[in-house]
PDB file of C-alpha atoms in Angstrom:
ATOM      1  CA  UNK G   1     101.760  82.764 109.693  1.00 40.00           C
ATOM      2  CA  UNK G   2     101.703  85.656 107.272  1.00 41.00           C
ATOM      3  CA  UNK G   3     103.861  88.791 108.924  1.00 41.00           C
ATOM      4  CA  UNK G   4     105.427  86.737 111.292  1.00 42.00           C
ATOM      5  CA  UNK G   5     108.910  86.209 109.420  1.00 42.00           C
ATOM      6  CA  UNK G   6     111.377  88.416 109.274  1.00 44.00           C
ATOM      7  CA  UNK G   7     114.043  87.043 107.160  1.00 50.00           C
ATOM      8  CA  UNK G   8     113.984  88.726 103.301  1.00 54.00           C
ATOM      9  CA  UNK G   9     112.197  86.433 100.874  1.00 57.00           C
ATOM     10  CA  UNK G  10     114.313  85.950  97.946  1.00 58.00           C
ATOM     11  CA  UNK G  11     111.568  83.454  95.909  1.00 63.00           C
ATOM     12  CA  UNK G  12     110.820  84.276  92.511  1.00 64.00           C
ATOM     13  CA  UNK G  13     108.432  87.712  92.300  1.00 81.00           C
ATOM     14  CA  UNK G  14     109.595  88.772  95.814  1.00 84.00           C
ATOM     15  CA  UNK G  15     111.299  91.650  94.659  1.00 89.00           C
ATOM     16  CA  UNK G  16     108.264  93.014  92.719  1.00 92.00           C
ATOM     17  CA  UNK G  17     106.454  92.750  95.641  1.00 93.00           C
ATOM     18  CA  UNK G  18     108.338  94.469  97.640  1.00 92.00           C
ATOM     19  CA  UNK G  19     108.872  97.677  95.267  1.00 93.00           C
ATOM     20  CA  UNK G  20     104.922  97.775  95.050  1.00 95.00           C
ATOM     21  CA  UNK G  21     104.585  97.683  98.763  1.00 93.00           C
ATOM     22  CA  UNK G  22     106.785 100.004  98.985  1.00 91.00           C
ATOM     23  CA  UNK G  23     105.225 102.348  96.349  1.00 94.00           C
ATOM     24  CA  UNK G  24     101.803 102.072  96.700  1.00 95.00           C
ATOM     25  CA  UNK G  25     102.385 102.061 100.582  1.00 92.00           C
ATOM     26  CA  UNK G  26      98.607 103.553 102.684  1.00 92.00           C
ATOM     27  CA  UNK G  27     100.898 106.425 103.834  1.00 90.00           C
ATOM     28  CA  UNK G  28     101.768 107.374  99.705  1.00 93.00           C
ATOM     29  CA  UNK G  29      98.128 106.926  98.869  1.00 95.00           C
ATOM     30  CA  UNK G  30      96.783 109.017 101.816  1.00 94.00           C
ATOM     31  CA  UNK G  31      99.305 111.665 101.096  1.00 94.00           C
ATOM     32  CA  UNK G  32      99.325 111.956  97.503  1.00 95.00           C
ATOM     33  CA  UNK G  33      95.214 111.918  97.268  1.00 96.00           C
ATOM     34  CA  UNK G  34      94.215 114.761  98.732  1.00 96.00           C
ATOM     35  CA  UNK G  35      96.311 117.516  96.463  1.00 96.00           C
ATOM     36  CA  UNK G  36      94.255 115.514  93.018  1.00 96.00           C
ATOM     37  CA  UNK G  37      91.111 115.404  94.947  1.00 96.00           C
ATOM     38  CA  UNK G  38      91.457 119.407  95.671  1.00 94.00           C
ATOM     39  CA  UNK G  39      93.086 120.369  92.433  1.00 95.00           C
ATOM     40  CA  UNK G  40      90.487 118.708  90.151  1.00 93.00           C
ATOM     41  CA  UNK G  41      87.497 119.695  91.739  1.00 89.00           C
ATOM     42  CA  UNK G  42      88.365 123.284  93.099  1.00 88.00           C
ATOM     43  CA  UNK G  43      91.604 124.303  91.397  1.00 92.00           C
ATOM     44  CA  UNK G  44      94.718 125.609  93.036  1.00 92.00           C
ATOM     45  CA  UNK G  45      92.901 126.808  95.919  1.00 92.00           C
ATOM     46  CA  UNK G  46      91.430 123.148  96.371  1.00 92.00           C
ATOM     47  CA  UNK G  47      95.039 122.042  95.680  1.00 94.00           C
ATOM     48  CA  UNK G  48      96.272 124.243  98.599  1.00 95.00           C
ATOM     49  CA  UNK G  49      93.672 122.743 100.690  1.00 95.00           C
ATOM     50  CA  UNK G  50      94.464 119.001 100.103  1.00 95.00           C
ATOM     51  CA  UNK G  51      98.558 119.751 100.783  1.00 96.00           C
ATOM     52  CA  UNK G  52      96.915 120.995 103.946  1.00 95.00           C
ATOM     53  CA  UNK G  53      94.655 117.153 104.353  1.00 95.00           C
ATOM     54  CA  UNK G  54      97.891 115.656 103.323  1.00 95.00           C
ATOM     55  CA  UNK G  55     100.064 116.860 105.811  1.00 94.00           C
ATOM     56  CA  UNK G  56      97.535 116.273 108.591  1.00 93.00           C
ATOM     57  CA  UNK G  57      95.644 112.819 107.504  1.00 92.00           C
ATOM     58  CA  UNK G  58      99.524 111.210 105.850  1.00 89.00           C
ATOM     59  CA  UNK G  59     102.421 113.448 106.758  1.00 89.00           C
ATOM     60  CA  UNK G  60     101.455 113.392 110.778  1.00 88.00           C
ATOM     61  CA  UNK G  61     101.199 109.679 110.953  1.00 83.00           C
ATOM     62  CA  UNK G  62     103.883 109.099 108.686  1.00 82.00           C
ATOM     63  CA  UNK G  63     106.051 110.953 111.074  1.00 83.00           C
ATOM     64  CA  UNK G  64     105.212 109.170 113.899  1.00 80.00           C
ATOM     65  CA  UNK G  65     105.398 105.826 112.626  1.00 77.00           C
ATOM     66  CA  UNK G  66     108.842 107.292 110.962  1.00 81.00           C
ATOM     67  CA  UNK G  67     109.776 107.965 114.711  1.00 81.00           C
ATOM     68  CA  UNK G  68     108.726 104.954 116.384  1.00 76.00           C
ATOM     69  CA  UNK G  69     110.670 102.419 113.343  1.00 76.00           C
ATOM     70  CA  UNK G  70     114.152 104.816 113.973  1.00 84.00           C
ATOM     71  CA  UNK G  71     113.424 104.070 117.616  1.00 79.00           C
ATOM     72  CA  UNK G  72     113.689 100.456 117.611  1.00 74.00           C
ATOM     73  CA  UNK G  73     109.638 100.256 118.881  1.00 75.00           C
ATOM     74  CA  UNK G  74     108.322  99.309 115.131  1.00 69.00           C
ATOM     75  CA  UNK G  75     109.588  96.901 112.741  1.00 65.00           C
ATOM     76  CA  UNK G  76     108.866  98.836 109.504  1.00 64.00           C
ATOM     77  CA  UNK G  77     106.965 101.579 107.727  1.00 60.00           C
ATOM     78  CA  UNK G  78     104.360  99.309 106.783  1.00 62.00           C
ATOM     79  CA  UNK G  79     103.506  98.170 110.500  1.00 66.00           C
ATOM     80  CA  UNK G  80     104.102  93.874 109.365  1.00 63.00           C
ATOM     81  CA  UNK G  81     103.420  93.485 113.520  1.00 67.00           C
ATOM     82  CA  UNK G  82      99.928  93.377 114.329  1.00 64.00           C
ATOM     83  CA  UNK G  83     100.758  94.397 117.860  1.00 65.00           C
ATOM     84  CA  UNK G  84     102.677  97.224 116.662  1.00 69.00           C
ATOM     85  CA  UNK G  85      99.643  99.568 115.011  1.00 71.00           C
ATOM     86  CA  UNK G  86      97.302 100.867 117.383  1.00 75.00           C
ATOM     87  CA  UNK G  87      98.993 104.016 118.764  1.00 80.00           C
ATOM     88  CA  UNK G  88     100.213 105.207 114.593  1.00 80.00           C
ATOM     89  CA  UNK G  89      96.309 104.298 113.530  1.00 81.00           C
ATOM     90  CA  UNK G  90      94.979 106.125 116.718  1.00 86.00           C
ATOM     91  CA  UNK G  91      96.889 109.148 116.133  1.00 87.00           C
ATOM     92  CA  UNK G  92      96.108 108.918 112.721  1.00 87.00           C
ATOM     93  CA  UNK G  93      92.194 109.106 113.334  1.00 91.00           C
ATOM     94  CA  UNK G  94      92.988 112.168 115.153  1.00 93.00           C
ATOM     95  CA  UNK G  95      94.666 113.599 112.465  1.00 93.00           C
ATOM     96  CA  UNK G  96      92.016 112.897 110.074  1.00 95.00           C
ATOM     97  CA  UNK G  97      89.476 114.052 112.578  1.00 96.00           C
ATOM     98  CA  UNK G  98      91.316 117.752 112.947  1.00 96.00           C
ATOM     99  CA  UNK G  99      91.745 118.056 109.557  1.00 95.00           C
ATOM    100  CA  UNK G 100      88.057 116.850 109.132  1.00 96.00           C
ATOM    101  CA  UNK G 101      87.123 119.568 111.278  1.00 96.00           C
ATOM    102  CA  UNK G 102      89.259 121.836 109.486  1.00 95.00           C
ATOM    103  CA  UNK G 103      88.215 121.956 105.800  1.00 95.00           C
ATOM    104  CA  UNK G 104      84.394 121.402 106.976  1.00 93.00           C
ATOM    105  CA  UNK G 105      84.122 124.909 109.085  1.00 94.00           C
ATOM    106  CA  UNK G 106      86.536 126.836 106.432  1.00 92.00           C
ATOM    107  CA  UNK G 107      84.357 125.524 103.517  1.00 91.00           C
ATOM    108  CA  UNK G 108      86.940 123.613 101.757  1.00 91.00           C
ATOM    109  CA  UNK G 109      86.299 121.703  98.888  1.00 93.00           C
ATOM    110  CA  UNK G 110      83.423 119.277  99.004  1.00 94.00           C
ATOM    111  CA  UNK G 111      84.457 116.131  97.392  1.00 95.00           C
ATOM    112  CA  UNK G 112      87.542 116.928  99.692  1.00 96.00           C
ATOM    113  CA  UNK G 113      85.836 117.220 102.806  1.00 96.00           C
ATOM    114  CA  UNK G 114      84.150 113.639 101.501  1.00 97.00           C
ATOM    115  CA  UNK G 115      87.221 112.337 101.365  1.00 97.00           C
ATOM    116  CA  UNK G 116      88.654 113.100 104.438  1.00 97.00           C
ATOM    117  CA  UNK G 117      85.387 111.885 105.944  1.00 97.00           C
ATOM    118  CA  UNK G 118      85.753 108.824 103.511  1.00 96.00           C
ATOM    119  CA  UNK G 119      89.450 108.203 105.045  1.00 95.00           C
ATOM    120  CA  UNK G 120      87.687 108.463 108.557  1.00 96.00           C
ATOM    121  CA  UNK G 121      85.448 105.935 108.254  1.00 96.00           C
ATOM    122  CA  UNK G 122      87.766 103.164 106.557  1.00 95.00           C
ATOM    123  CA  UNK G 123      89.614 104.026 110.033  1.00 93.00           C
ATOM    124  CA  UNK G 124      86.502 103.907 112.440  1.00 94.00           C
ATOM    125  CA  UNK G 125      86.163 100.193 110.294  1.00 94.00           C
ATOM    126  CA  UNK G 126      89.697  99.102 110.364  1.00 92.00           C
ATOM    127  CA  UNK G 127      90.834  99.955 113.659  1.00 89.00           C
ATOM    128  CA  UNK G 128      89.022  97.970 115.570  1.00 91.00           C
ATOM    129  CA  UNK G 129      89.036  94.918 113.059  1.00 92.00           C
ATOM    130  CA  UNK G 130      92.916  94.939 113.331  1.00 89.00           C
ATOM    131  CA  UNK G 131      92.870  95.104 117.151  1.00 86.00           C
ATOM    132  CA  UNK G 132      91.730  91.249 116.452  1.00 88.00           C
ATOM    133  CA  UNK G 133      92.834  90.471 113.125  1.00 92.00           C
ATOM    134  CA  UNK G 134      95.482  91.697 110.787  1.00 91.00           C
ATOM    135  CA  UNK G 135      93.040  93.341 107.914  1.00 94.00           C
ATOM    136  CA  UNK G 136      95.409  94.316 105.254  1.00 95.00           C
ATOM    137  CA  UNK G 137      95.784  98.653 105.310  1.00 93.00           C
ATOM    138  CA  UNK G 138      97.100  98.361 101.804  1.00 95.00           C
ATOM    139  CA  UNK G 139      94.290  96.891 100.224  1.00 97.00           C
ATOM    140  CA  UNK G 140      91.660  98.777 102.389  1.00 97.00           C
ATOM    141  CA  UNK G 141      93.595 102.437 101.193  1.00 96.00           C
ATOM    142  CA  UNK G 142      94.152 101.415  97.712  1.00 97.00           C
ATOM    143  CA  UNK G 143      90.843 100.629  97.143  1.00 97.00           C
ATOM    144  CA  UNK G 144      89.310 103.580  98.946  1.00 97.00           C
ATOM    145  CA  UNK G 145      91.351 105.423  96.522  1.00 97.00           C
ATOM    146  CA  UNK G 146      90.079 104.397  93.644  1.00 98.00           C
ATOM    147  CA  UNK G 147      86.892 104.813  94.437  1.00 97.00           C
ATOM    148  CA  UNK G 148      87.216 107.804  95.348  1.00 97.00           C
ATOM    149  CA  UNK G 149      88.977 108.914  91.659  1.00 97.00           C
ATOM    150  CA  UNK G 150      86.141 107.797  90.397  1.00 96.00           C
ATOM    151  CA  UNK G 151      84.244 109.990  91.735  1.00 94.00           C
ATOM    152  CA  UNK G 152      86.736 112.686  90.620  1.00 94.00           C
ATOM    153  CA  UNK G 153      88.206 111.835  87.790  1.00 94.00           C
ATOM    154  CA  UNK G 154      86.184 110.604  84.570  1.00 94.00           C
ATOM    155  CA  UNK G 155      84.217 107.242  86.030  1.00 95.00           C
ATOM    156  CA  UNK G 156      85.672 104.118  83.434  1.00 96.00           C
ATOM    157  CA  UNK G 157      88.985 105.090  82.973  1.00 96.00           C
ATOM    158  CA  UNK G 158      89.631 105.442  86.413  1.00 96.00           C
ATOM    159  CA  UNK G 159      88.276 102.113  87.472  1.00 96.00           C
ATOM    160  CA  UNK G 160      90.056 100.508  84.723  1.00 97.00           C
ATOM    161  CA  UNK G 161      93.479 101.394  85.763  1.00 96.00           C
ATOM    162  CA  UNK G 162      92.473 101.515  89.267  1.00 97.00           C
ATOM    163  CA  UNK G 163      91.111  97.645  89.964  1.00 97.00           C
ATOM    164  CA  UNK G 164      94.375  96.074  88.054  1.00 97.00           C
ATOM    165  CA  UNK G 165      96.496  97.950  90.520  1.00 97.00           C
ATOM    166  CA  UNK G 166      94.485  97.132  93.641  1.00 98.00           C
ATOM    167  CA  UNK G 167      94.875  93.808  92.303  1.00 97.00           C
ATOM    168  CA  UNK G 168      98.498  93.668  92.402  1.00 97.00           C
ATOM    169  CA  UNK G 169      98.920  95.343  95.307  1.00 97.00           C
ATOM    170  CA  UNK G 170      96.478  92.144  96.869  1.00 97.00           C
ATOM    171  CA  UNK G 171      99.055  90.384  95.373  1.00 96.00           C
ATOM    172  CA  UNK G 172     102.061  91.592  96.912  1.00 96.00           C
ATOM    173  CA  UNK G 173     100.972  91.846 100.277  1.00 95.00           C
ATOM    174  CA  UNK G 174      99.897  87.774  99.975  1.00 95.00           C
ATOM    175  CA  UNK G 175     103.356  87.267  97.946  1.00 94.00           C
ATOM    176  CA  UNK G 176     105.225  88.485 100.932  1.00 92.00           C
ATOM    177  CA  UNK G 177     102.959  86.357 103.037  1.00 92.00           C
ATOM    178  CA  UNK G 178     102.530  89.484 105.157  1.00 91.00           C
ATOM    179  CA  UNK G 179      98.638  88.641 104.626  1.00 94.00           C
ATOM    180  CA  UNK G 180      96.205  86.081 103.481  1.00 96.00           C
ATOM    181  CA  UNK G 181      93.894  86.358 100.965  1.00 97.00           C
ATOM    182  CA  UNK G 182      91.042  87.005 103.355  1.00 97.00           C
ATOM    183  CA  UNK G 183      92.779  89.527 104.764  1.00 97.00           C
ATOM    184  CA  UNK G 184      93.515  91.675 101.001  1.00 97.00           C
ATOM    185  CA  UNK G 185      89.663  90.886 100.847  1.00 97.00           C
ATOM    186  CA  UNK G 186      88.486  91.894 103.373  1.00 97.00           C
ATOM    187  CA  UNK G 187      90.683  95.336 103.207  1.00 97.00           C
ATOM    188  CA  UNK G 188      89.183  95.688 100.064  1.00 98.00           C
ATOM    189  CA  UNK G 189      85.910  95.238 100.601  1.00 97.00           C
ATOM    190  CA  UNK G 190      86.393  97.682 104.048  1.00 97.00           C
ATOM    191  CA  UNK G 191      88.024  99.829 102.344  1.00 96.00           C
ATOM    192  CA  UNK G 192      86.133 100.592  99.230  1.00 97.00           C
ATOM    193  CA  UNK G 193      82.980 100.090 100.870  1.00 97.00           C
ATOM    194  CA  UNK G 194      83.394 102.743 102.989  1.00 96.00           C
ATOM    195  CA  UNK G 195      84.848 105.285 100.433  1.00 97.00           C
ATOM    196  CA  UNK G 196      81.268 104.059  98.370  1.00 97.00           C
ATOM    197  CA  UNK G 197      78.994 105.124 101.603  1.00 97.00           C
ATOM    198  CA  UNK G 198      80.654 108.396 102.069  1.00 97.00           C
ATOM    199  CA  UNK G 199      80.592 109.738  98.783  1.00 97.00           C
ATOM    200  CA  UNK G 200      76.822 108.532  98.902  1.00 96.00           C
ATOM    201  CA  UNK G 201      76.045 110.313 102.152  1.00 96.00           C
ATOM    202  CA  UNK G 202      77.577 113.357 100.956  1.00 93.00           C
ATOM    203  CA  UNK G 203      75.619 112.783  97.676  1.00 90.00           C
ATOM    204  CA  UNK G 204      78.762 112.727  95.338  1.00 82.00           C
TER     205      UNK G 204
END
């Protein structure tokens, strides 16, 4: 079953894999979004103001999950155990939720405040899906991501280097056989879906 192994996998493309799990990792995405988001659409202030999402909606959980694999209690940053994710994803929600709170009463950025809403949402989704079943976080974040570029960065360009990398990161999670294919699809779907509806309500 995928995620249950534990031994490395040394077949053919493994490697590859592994450096773009590792790279294009939720907690990478979720950090490293915010500071573009806030930069493009309100300057340096903005930028100051998504290092401030950052460390809340990434750095937080990051740290805990950082914690808890040190401690012996999870077996990796990328939570491969099912079991293993509901206290990192439930702090993370509150993280997202105080930082939510944050940049919406000090009138932060909009698009920024859309996509900290946006990451709230893929959460309020996700969480309770992987409670059940192991929805893949990678695909769900990396395709929230892009559309969310889209929305701040110029449209095509940003969807066409954007859906080729989703696409490989599908690939690596399934190549590691720490998901299935239904799982990177549904993530995706759950993922950008919910990025879509936000940036709609918000009327980005």
């Amino acid at each position: 079953m995928a995620g249950q192994g534990t031994a490395p996998d040394s077949r053919p493309g493994a490697t590859v894999a592994r450096w773009v799990t590792d790279l294009f990792s939720p907690q990478a995405l979720v950090i490293g979004l915010p500071p573009v988001v806030g930069l493009a659409t309100g300057g340096w202030p903005g930028a100051a103001w998504g290092l401030m999402a950052s460390l809340l909606c990434g750095g937080v959980p990051a740290g805990v999950i950082l914690a808890g694999v040190r401690s012996g209690r999870l077996d990796s940053h990328h939570l491969v155990d099912r079991a293993s994710r509901t206290t990192p994803l439930l702090v993370a929600m509150v993280a997202v939720v105080v930082a939510l709170v944050l940049l919406a009463s000090l009138d932060g950025p909009p698009l920024l405040v859309a996509t900290v809403a946006a990451m709230l949402a893929a959460l309020a989704l996700t969480v309770p899906i992987t409670l059940r079943w192991k929805i893949s976080f990678h695909a769900a974040v990396s395709a929230g991501t892009v559309v969310v570029l889209a929305h701040t960065l110029p449209a095509v360009p940003a969807l066409a280097v954007g859906a080729p990398v989703v696409a490989v990161i599908c690939w690596a999670r399934v190549r590691l056989r720490h998901h299935t294919l239904a799982q990177v699809a549904a993530g995706v779907v759950t993922g950008g879906g919910s990025a879509w509806a936000t940036l709609a309500a918000f009327g980005l």
